[in-house]
Coordinates of N, CA and C in Angstrom, one line a residue:
Q41 N 135.5 135.4 101.6 CA 134.4 136.0 101.1 C 134.4 137.2 100.4
K42 N 135.2 138.4 101.0 CA 135.7 139.7 100.4 C 136.0 139.1 98.9
G43 N 137.1 138.8 98.6 CA 137.3 138.0 97.2 C 135.9 137.9 96.5
S44 N 135.5 136.6 97.0 CA 133.9 136.3 96.2 C 133.0 137.5 95.6
Q45 N 133.0 138.8 97.1 CA 131.9 139.5 96.4 C 132.9 140.5 95.1
R46 N 134.2 140.7 95.4 CA 134.3 141.4 94.4 C 134.4 140.9 93.1
I47 N 134.4 139.8 92.6 CA 133.9 138.8 91.6 C 132.9 139.0 91.3
Q48 N 132.1 138.6 92.2 CA 130.3 138.8 92.1 C 130.5 139.9 91.1
A49 N 130.8 141.1 91.9 CA 130.5 142.7 91.5 C 131.3 142.6 90.2
R50 N 132.0 142.0 89.6 CA 132.1 141.9 88.1 C 131.4 141.0 87.2
A51 N 130.8 140.3 87.7 CA 129.8 139.3 86.7 C 129.1 140.0 85.8
V52 N 129.3 139.4 84.5 CA 128.5 140.1 83.4 C 127.3 139.5 83.8
L53 N 126.6 140.9 83.6 CA 124.8 140.8 84.2 C 124.0 140.2 82.3
F54 N 124.7 140.4 81.3 CA 124.2 140.3 80.5 C 124.7 139.5 79.4
P55 N 125.2 138.1 79.8 CA 126.4 137.1 78.9 C 126.1 137.4 77.4
A56 N 124.8 138.0 77.3 CA 124.3 137.4 75.7 C 125.0 138.5 74.9
A57 N 125.3 139.6 75.3 CA 125.5 141.3 74.9 C 127.5 140.7 74.4
Y58 N 127.9 139.9 75.2 CA 129.1 140.0 74.6 C 129.3 138.5 73.8
R59 N 128.5 138.0 73.1 CA 128.6 136.4 72.3 C 128.2 137.0 70.9
P60 N 128.9 136.8 69.6 CA 128.7 137.3 68.7 C 127.6 136.3 67.9
K61 N 126.8 137.2 67.3 CA 125.7 136.6 66.8 C 125.9 136.1 65.3
R62 N 126.0 134.8 64.6 CA 126.2 135.3 63.2 C 125.1 136.1 62.0
S63 N 124.1 136.0 63.1 CA 123.3 136.4 61.8 C 122.6 138.1 62.5
S64 N 123.5 138.3 63.2 CA 123.2 140.1 63.7 C 124.3 140.8 63.3
T65 N 124.2 142.4 62.8 CA 125.4 143.1 62.5 C 125.7 143.9 63.9
L66 N 125.0 143.5 64.8 CA 125.2 144.3 66.2 C 126.6 144.1 66.7
P67 N 127.0 144.9 67.4 CA 128.2 145.2 68.0 C 128.2 144.4 68.9
L68 N 129.4 144.2 69.9 CA 129.5 143.1 70.7 C 129.3 144.2 72.1
N69 N 128.3 143.6 73.0 CA 128.0 145.0 73.9 C 127.4 146.1 73.4
P70 N 126.3 146.4 72.7 CA 125.3 147.3 72.1 C 125.4 147.9 73.2
V71 N 124.7 149.4 73.0 CA 125.0 150.7 73.8 C 123.2 151.5 73.0
L72 N 122.1 151.4 73.7 CA 121.0 152.2 73.1 C 121.0 153.5 73.3
Q73 N 121.5 153.8 74.4 CA 122.1 154.8 74.7 C 123.0 156.1 75.0
S74 N 123.0 157.2 74.4 CA 124.4 157.5 74.4 C 124.3 158.9 74.1
S75 N 123.7 159.3 74.3 CA 123.3 161.1 74.3 C 121.5 161.0 74.6
L76 N 121.2 162.3 75.0 CA 120.2 162.8 75.1 C 118.8 162.3 74.0
E77 N 119.6 162.5 72.8 CA 118.5 162.2 71.7 C 118.3 160.9 71.7
E78 N 119.3 159.7 72.2 CA 118.8 158.6 72.2 C 118.2 157.8 73.5
V79 N 118.4 158.8 74.1 CA 117.3 158.5 75.1 C 116.2 158.3 75.1
E80 N 115.9 159.8 74.6 CA 114.1 159.9 74.1 C 113.6 159.1 72.9
L81 N 114.9 158.7 72.2 CA 113.7 157.8 71.0 C 113.7 156.6 71.8
L82 N 114.3 156.2 73.0 CA 114.5 155.0 73.5 C 113.1 154.6 74.5
Y83 N 113.1 156.0 74.6 CA 111.6 156.5 75.4 C 110.5 156.1 74.2
E84 N 110.5 156.6 73.3 CA 109.5 156.5 72.4 C 109.2 155.3 72.0
F85 N 110.3 154.3 71.4 CA 110.1 153.1 71.0 C 109.4 152.8 72.1
L86 N 109.5 152.7 74.0 CA 108.8 151.9 74.9 C 107.7 152.2 74.7
L87 N 107.1 153.5 74.1 CA 105.3 154.3 74.4 C 104.7 153.6 73.1
A88 N 105.9 153.7 71.7 CA 105.1 153.3 70.8 C 104.7 151.7 71.1
E89 N 103.5 151.0 70.1 CA 103.1 149.9 70.3 C 104.0 148.6 70.2
L90 N 104.5 148.2 70.9 CA 105.8 147.1 70.5 C 104.6 145.9 70.5
E91 N 105.2 145.1 69.7 CA 104.3 143.5 69.6 C 105.2 142.7 69.7
I92 N 105.2 141.3 70.4 CA 105.7 140.5 70.5 C 105.4 139.0 70.2
S93 N 106.2 138.6 69.3 CA 105.5 137.1 68.7 C 105.5 136.4 69.6
P94 N 104.7 134.9 68.8 CA 104.8 133.8 69.7 C 106.3 132.9 70.1
D95 N 107.4 133.1 69.1 CA 108.6 132.9 69.3 C 109.5 134.0 70.4
L96 N 108.7 135.2 70.9 CA 109.1 136.1 71.6 C 109.7 137.4 71.0
K97 N 109.7 137.7 69.8 CA 110.5 138.3 69.3 C 110.1 140.0 69.3
I98 N 110.8 140.5 69.3 CA 110.1 142.1 69.9 C 110.1 142.9 68.5
S99 N 109.2 143.8 68.5 CA 109.6 144.5 66.9 C 108.4 146.2 67.5
I100 N 108.7 146.6 66.7 CA 108.2 148.3 66.8 C 107.1 148.3 65.9
K101 N 105.9 148.1 66.4 CA 104.6 148.0 64.9 C 104.7 149.6 64.3
D102 N 104.9 150.7 64.8 CA 104.9 151.9 64.2 C 106.0 151.9 62.8
E103 N 106.0 152.0 61.6 CA 106.7 151.4 60.6 C 108.0 152.5 60.7
E104 N 107.3 154.3 60.9 CA 108.5 155.5 60.9 C 109.1 154.7 61.5
L105 N 109.0 154.4 63.0 CA 110.1 154.9 64.0 C 110.8 153.2 63.9
A106 N 110.0 152.1 63.2 CA 111.0 150.5 63.0 C 112.0 150.9 62.1
S107 N 111.7 152.0 61.4 CA 112.8 152.1 60.0 C 113.9 152.9 60.6
L108 N 114.1 153.3 61.5 CA 114.9 154.3 62.0 C 116.3 153.2 62.4
R109 N 117.7 153.5 62.5 CA 118.7 152.6 62.6 C 119.2 152.1 63.8
K110 N 118.3 153.0 64.9 CA 118.2 152.6 66.4 C 117.9 151.7 66.5
A111 N 116.5 151.6 65.5 CA 115.5 150.6 65.8 C 115.9 149.5 65.7
S112 N 117.0 149.1 64.7 CA 117.6 147.8 64.6 C 118.3 147.5 66.0
D113 N 119.3 148.3 66.2 CA 119.5 148.1 67.9 C 118.6 147.8 68.4
F114 N 117.3 148.2 69.0 CA 116.6 148.2 69.5 C 116.3 146.9 70.4
R115 N 115.4 146.2 68.7 CA 115.1 144.9 68.3 C 116.5 144.4 68.9
A116 N 117.2 144.3 68.2 CA 118.9 143.3 68.5 C 118.6 143.2 70.2
V117 N 119.1 144.4 70.6 CA 119.1 144.2 72.3 C 117.9 143.2 73.0
C118 N 116.6 144.1 72.8 CA 115.2 142.7 73.2 C 115.3 141.8 72.7
N119 N 116.0 141.4 71.6 CA 116.1 140.1 71.7 C 116.8 139.2 71.5
D120 N 117.9 139.5 71.2 CA 119.1 138.9 71.3 C 119.8 139.2 72.6
V121 N 119.7 139.9 73.6 CA 120.3 140.5 74.6 C 119.8 140.2 76.3
I122 N 118.6 140.8 76.3 CA 118.1 140.8 77.9 C 117.5 139.2 77.7
P123 N 117.0 138.7 79.1 CA 116.8 137.7 79.0 C 114.9 137.6 79.1
K124 N 114.5 136.5 78.5 CA 112.9 136.2 78.6 C 112.1 135.6 79.1
S125 N 113.1 134.2 79.4 CA 112.5 133.2 80.7 C 112.5 133.4 81.9
I126 N 111.9 132.8 82.8 CA 111.7 133.2 84.3 C 113.3 132.7 85.0
P127 N 113.3 131.6 84.7 CA 114.6 131.4 85.1 C 115.8 132.2 84.6
D128 N 116.0 132.4 83.5 CA 116.7 133.8 83.4 C 116.3 135.3 84.2
I129 N 115.5 135.3 84.1 CA 115.2 136.9 84.8 C 115.3 136.5 86.0
R130 N 115.0 135.2 87.2 CA 115.5 135.1 88.4 C 117.0 135.2 88.7
R131 N 117.7 134.8 87.9 CA 119.2 134.7 87.5 C 119.7 136.3 87.7
L132 N 119.0 137.0 86.9 CA 119.3 138.5 86.8 C 118.4 139.2 88.0
S133 N 117.8 139.0 88.5 CA 117.7 139.9 89.6 C 118.7 139.4 91.2
A134 N 118.7 137.7 90.7 CA 119.7 137.5 92.4 C 121.1 137.7 92.2
N135 N 121.5 138.3 90.5 CA 122.9 139.1 90.8 C 122.5 140.5 90.9
L136 N 121.5 141.4 90.4 CA 121.1 143.0 90.7 C 121.5 142.7 92.2
S137 N 120.5 141.9 92.7 CA 120.6 142.4 94.5 C 121.8 141.7 95.1
S138 N 123.1 141.2 94.6 CA 124.2 141.0 95.3 C 125.1 141.9 94.8
R139 N 125.1 142.7 94.4 CA 126.0 143.5 93.1 C 126.1 144.8 94.0
L140 N 127.9 144.9 94.2 CA 128.2 146.0 94.4 C 128.1 147.5 93.6
G141 N 127.9 148.3 94.4 CA 128.4 149.9 93.2 C 127.0 149.5 92.4
I142 N 127.6 151.1 91.5 CA 126.2 151.4 90.9 C 126.2 150.5 89.4
L143 N 125.2 150.3 88.7 CA 125.1 149.6 87.4 C 126.1 150.6 86.6
K144 N 126.2 150.2 84.9 CA 126.8 150.7 84.2 C 125.8 150.8 83.3
K145 N 126.1 152.3 82.8 CA 124.6 152.6 81.7 C 124.3 151.5 81.0
E146 N 124.8 150.5 80.4 CA 124.4 149.6 79.6 C 123.6 148.4 80.4
D147 N 123.8 147.9 81.7 CA 123.5 147.1 82.4 C 121.8 147.8 82.8
F148 N 121.9 148.8 83.2 CA 120.8 149.9 83.8 C 119.5 149.5 82.7
E149 N 120.2 150.1 81.4 CA 119.3 150.0 80.4 C 118.8 148.5 80.1
R150 N 119.8 147.8 80.2 CA 119.2 146.8 80.0 C 118.0 145.8 80.9
T151 N 118.5 146.3 81.8 CA 117.4 145.9 83.0 C 115.9 146.8 83.1
A152 N 116.1 147.5 82.6 CA 115.1 148.5 82.4 C 114.4 147.8 81.6
L153 N 114.9 147.7 80.2 CA 114.2 146.9 79.3 C 113.5 145.6 79.1
T154 N 114.3 144.5 80.3 CA 114.0 143.3 80.9 C 112.6 143.7 81.9
L155 N 112.5 144.9 82.5 CA 111.4 145.2 83.2 C 110.7 145.6 82.4
A156 N 110.6 146.6 81.4 CA 109.3 146.8 80.8 C 109.2 145.2 80.0
Y157 N 109.9 144.8 79.6 CA 109.2 142.9 78.9 C 108.4 142.2 80.3
T158 N 109.1 142.1 81.5 CA 108.4 141.5 82.3 C 107.3 141.9 82.6
A159 N 107.0 143.4 82.4 CA 105.5 144.1 82.8 C 104.6 143.4 81.6
Y160 N 105.2 143.4 80.1 CA 104.0 142.9 79.7 C 103.8 141.7 79.3
R161 N 104.5 141.0 80.2 CA 104.4 139.3 80.5 C 103.3 139.2 81.4
T162 N 103.8 140.1 82.5 CA 102.4 139.9 83.8 C 101.3 140.6 83.1
A163 N 101.2 141.2 82.6 CA 99.6 141.8 81.7 C 99.1 140.6 81.2
L164 N 99.8 139.8 80.3 CA 99.1 138.9 79.7 C 99.0 137.7 80.2
S165 N 99.6 137.5 81.5 CA 99.4 135.9 82.0 C 98.2 135.8 83.4
Q166 N 98.2 135.0 83.3 CA 96.8 134.3 83.8 C 97.4 133.5 85.3
G167 N 96.3 133.6 86.6 CA 96.6 132.9 87.7 C 98.1 133.0 88.3
Y168 N 98.5 131.4 88.2 CA 99.6 131.0 89.2 C 100.7 132.0 88.1
Q169 N 100.7 131.8 86.9 CA 102.0 132.4 85.9 C 101.8 134.1 86.0
K170 N 100.7 134.5 86.1 CA 100.7 136.1 86.6 C 101.4 136.5 87.7
D171 N 101.1 135.9 88.7 CA 101.8 135.8 90.3 C 103.6 135.5 90.2
V172 N 103.9 134.7 89.1 CA 105.5 134.6 89.1 C 106.0 135.8 88.2
W173 N 105.3 135.9 87.3 CA 105.9 137.2 86.5 C 106.0 138.4 87.3
A174 N 105.0 138.6 88.2 CA 104.5 139.4 89.1 C 105.8 139.7 90.0
Q175 N 106.1 138.3 90.6 CA 107.4 138.5 91.3 C 108.3 138.6 90.5
S176 N 108.5 138.6 89.4 CA 109.8 138.4 88.9 C 110.0 140.3 88.9
L177 N 108.9 140.9 88.2 CA 109.2 142.3 88.4 C 109.2 143.1 89.1
L178 N 108.6 142.6 90.5 CA 108.4 143.4 91.6 C 110.5 143.3 91.8
S179 N 111.1 141.7 91.8 CA 112.6 142.0 92.1 C 113.2 142.9 91.3
L180 N 112.9 142.8 89.8 CA 113.6 143.8 88.9 C 113.2 145.2 89.4
F181 N 112.1 145.6 89.8 CA 111.8 146.9 90.1 C 112.6 147.3 91.2
R182 N 112.7 146.4 92.2 CA 113.6 146.5 93.4 C 115.1 146.8 93.5
A183 N 115.4 145.8 92.3 CA 117.2 146.5 91.6 C 117.3 147.6 91.1
L184 N 116.7 148.2 90.3 CA 116.4 149.5 89.9 C 116.6 150.6 90.7
R185 N 115.6 150.2 91.4 CA 115.0 151.2 92.5 C 116.6 151.5 93.5
H186 N 116.8 150.1 93.7 CA 118.6 150.7 95.1 C 119.6 151.1 93.9
D187 N 119.3 150.7 92.6 CA 121.0 151.0 92.2 C 120.6 153.0 92.1
L188 N 119.2 153.1 91.6 CA 118.6 154.5 91.4 C 119.1 155.5 93.1
M189 N 119.1 154.5 94.1 CA 119.4 155.0 95.5 C 120.6 155.5 95.3
R190 N 121.2 154.3 95.0 CA 122.7 154.0 95.5 C 123.5 155.2 94.4
S191 N 123.5 155.6 93.3 CA 123.8 156.6 92.4 C 123.4 158.0 92.8
S192 N 122.4 157.9 93.4 CA 122.0 159.5 93.7 C 122.3 159.6 95.4
G193 N 122.8 159.1 95.9 CA 123.1 159.1 97.3 C 124.1 159.7 97.3
P194 N 124.8 160.1 98.7 CA 126.5 161.0 98.6 C 127.4 160.1 98.3
R195 N 128.2 160.6 97.5 CA 129.4 159.5 97.1 C 130.6 160.0 98.4
A196 N 131.0 158.4 98.2 CA 132.8 158.8 98.8 C 133.6 158.9 98.3
S197 N 134.7 160.0 99.2 CA 135.6 160.3 98.1 C 136.7 159.0 98.3
P198 N 137.3 159.5 97.3 CA 138.3 158.1 96.9 C 139.1 158.0 98.1

């Protein structure tokens, strides 16, 4: 059992980040936030009005923000890396709940973006679908909160 837990801890949470896309110039395993300035820019992207097309492609409506180089990376991560279907989001939530240790920066970032996407879909849904999306939203929130609690807790010495 301990061996399977170690393998689970190393499982890739976002396999699409490691799959090259022919149509994308995005590097493998892209990361949006490598500086405080980029964290603030990501926050601006999320606060800007986002548009989700019928084929689930995410874009930034603000032309000035959308023209930034980092906006292209944001669109690629949102459109090519994060899960968008309920089964894929549930799979991510299950992997997060059984994960040992704290998330890597890129995994935390992608989980937060998946949470934002799931919140958007929850708001647009009705009836049973709304309940399904809301449950996924809650699972992702719990996983992120758990990760934040672990990362801010006392550190064990090596």
